[in-house]
XYZ file of C-alpha atoms in Angstrom:
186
model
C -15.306 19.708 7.549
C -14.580 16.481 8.951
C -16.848 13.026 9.740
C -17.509 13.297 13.098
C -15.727 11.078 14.987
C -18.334 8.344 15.587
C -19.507 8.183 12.145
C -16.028 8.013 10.778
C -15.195 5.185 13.167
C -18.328 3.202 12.144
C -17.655 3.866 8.458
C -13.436 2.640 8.843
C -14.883 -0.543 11.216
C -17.345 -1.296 8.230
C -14.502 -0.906 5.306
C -12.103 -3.269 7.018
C -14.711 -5.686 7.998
C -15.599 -5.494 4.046
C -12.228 -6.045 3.076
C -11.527 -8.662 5.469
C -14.597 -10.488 4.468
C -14.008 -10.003 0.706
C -10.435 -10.737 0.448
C -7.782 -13.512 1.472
C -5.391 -10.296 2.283
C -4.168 -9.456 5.637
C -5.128 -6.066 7.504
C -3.684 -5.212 10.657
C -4.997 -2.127 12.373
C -3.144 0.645 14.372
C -6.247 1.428 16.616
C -8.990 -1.361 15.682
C -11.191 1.253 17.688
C -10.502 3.676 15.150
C -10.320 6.328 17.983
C -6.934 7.506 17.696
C -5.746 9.294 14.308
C -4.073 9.086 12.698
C -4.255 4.949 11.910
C -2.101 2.600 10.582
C -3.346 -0.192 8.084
C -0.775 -2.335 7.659
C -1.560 -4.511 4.113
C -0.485 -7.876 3.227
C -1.867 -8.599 -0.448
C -1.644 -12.632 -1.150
C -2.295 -14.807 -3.705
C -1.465 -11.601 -6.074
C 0.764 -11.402 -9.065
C 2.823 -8.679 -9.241
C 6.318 -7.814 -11.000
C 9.811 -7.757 -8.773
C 13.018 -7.835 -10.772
C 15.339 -10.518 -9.265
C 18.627 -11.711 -10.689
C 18.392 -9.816 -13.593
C 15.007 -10.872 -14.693
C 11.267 -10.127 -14.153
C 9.234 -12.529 -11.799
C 5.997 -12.520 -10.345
C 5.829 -12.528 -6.767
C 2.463 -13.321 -5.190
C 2.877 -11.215 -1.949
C 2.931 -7.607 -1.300
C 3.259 -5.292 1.539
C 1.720 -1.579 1.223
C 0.889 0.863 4.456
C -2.543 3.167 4.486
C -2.088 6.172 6.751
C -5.838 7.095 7.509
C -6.426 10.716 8.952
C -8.924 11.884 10.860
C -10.092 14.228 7.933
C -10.846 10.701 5.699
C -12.569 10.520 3.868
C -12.574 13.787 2.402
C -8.414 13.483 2.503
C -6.595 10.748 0.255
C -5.383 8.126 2.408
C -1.516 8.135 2.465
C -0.324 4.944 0.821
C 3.268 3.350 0.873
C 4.615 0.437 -0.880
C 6.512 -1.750 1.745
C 7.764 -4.604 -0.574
C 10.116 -5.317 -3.697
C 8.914 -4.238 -7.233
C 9.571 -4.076 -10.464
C 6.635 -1.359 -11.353
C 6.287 1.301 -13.987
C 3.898 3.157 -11.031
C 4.856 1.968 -7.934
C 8.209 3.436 -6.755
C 10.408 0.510 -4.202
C 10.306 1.195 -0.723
C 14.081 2.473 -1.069
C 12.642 5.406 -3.462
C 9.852 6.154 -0.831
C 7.410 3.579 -1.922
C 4.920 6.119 -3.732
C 2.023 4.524 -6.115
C 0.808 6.242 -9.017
C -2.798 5.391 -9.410
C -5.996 7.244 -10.516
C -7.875 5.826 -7.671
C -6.049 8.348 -5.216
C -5.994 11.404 -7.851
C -9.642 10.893 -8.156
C -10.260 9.758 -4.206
C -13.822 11.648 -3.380
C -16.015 11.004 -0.504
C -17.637 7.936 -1.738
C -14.128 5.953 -2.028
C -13.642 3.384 0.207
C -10.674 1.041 0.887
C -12.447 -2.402 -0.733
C -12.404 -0.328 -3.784
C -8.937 0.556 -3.610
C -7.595 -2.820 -2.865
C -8.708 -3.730 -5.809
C -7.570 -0.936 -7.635
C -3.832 -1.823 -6.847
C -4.653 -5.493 -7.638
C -5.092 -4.597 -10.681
C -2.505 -1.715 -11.001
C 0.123 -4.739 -10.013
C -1.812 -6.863 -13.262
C -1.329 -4.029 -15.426
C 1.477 -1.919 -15.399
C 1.227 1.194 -17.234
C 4.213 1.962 -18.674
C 3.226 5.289 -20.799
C 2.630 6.809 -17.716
C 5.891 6.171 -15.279
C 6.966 8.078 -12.150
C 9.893 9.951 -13.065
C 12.104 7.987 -11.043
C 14.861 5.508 -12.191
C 13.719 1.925 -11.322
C 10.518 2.929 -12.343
C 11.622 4.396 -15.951
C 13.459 1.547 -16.236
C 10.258 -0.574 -15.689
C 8.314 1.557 -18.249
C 11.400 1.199 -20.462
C 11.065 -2.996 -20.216
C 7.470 -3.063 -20.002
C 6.694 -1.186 -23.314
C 9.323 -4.334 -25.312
C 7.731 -7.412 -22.540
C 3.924 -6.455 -21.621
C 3.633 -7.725 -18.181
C 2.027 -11.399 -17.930
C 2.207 -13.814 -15.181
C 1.447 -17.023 -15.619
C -2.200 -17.165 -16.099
C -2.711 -20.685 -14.725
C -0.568 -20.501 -11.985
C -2.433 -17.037 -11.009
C -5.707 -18.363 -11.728
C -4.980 -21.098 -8.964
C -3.976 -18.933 -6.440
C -6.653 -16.652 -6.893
C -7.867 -14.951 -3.377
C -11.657 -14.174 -4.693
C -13.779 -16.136 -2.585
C -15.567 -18.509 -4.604
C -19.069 -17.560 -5.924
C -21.560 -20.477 -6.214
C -24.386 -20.153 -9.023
C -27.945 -21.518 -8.714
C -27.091 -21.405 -5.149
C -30.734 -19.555 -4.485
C -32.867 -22.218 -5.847
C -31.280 -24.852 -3.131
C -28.940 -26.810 -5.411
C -25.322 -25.677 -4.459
C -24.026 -27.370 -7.045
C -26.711 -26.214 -10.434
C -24.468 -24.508 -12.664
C -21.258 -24.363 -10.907
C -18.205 -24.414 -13.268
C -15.230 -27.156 -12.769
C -11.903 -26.459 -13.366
C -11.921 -29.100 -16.213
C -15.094 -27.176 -17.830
């Protein structure tokens, strides 16, 4: 049985808002009214490493296109997800395969999965490729296949800096924004 409609609208209006307020990544919205299923979340992940293959050797691009396909029976239904960009991914098939990710997050999606948690997920899914478990597809075997000799690991500096986190301040409660707060050179 689905949300009704005004209590699934509140509850997709909330997750965005959460996502755009936790992350750097761009969302744009199908029906920002969330009245007309299904919707179309178009994702733009910056600022996040992730492997592409290009001219014959692994990179790490920092930007990556996926599309959500919410239905009206979400969020008891998986949201159908999409990978729109190039990869070089044990678990994410390229666009030109159909663009499907392999992740636990939508095996396991239940009613108290949202998409902030899911973002994250594939952050992290693009960090860590898992190549004993590939989709049986070839660029993807092929990924497994290199991933299992070269463990995937982008330059930690360079992803460090271009982190998207929002920056957390501690000892900000007692007044002093700056008690506590770590430097770069620290």
């Amino acid at each position: 049985m689905p949300l009704p409609k005004d209590l699934l609208s509140s509850r997709l209006k909330n997750e965005i808002r959460e996502c755009r307020k936790d992350f750097e990544h761009h969302f744009s919205v199908s029906d920002p009214d969330f009245r007309k299923f299904p919707i179309t979340i178009m994702v733009t992940l910056v600022n996040t490493p992730g492997p592409v293959m290009e001219g014959g050797k692994v990179r790490s691009r920092y930007n990556h296109k996926l599309k959500i396909i919410i239905t009206e029976d979400y969020p008891f239904q998986t949201p159908i997800v999409r990978w729109r960009s190039k990869i070089f991914h044990p678990n994410i098939m390229p666009p030109s395969d159909g663009g499907y990710i392999c992740t636990k997050l939508l095996d396991e999606w239940s009613f108290r999965s949202t998409l902030p948690a899911f973002i994250r997920g594939i952050e992290s899914l693009l960090l860590n490729p898992n190549p004993d478990n590939p989709y049986d597809n070839d660029t993807c075997t092929k990924a497994a296949e290199y991933f299992n000799k070269h463990p995937y690991n982008p330059p930690l500096a360079d992803a460090l800096e271009r982190t998207h986190r929002k920056p957390v301040i501690i000892g900000e409660e007692n007044g002093n924004k700056n008690s506590g707060r770590r430097d770069k050179k620290s």
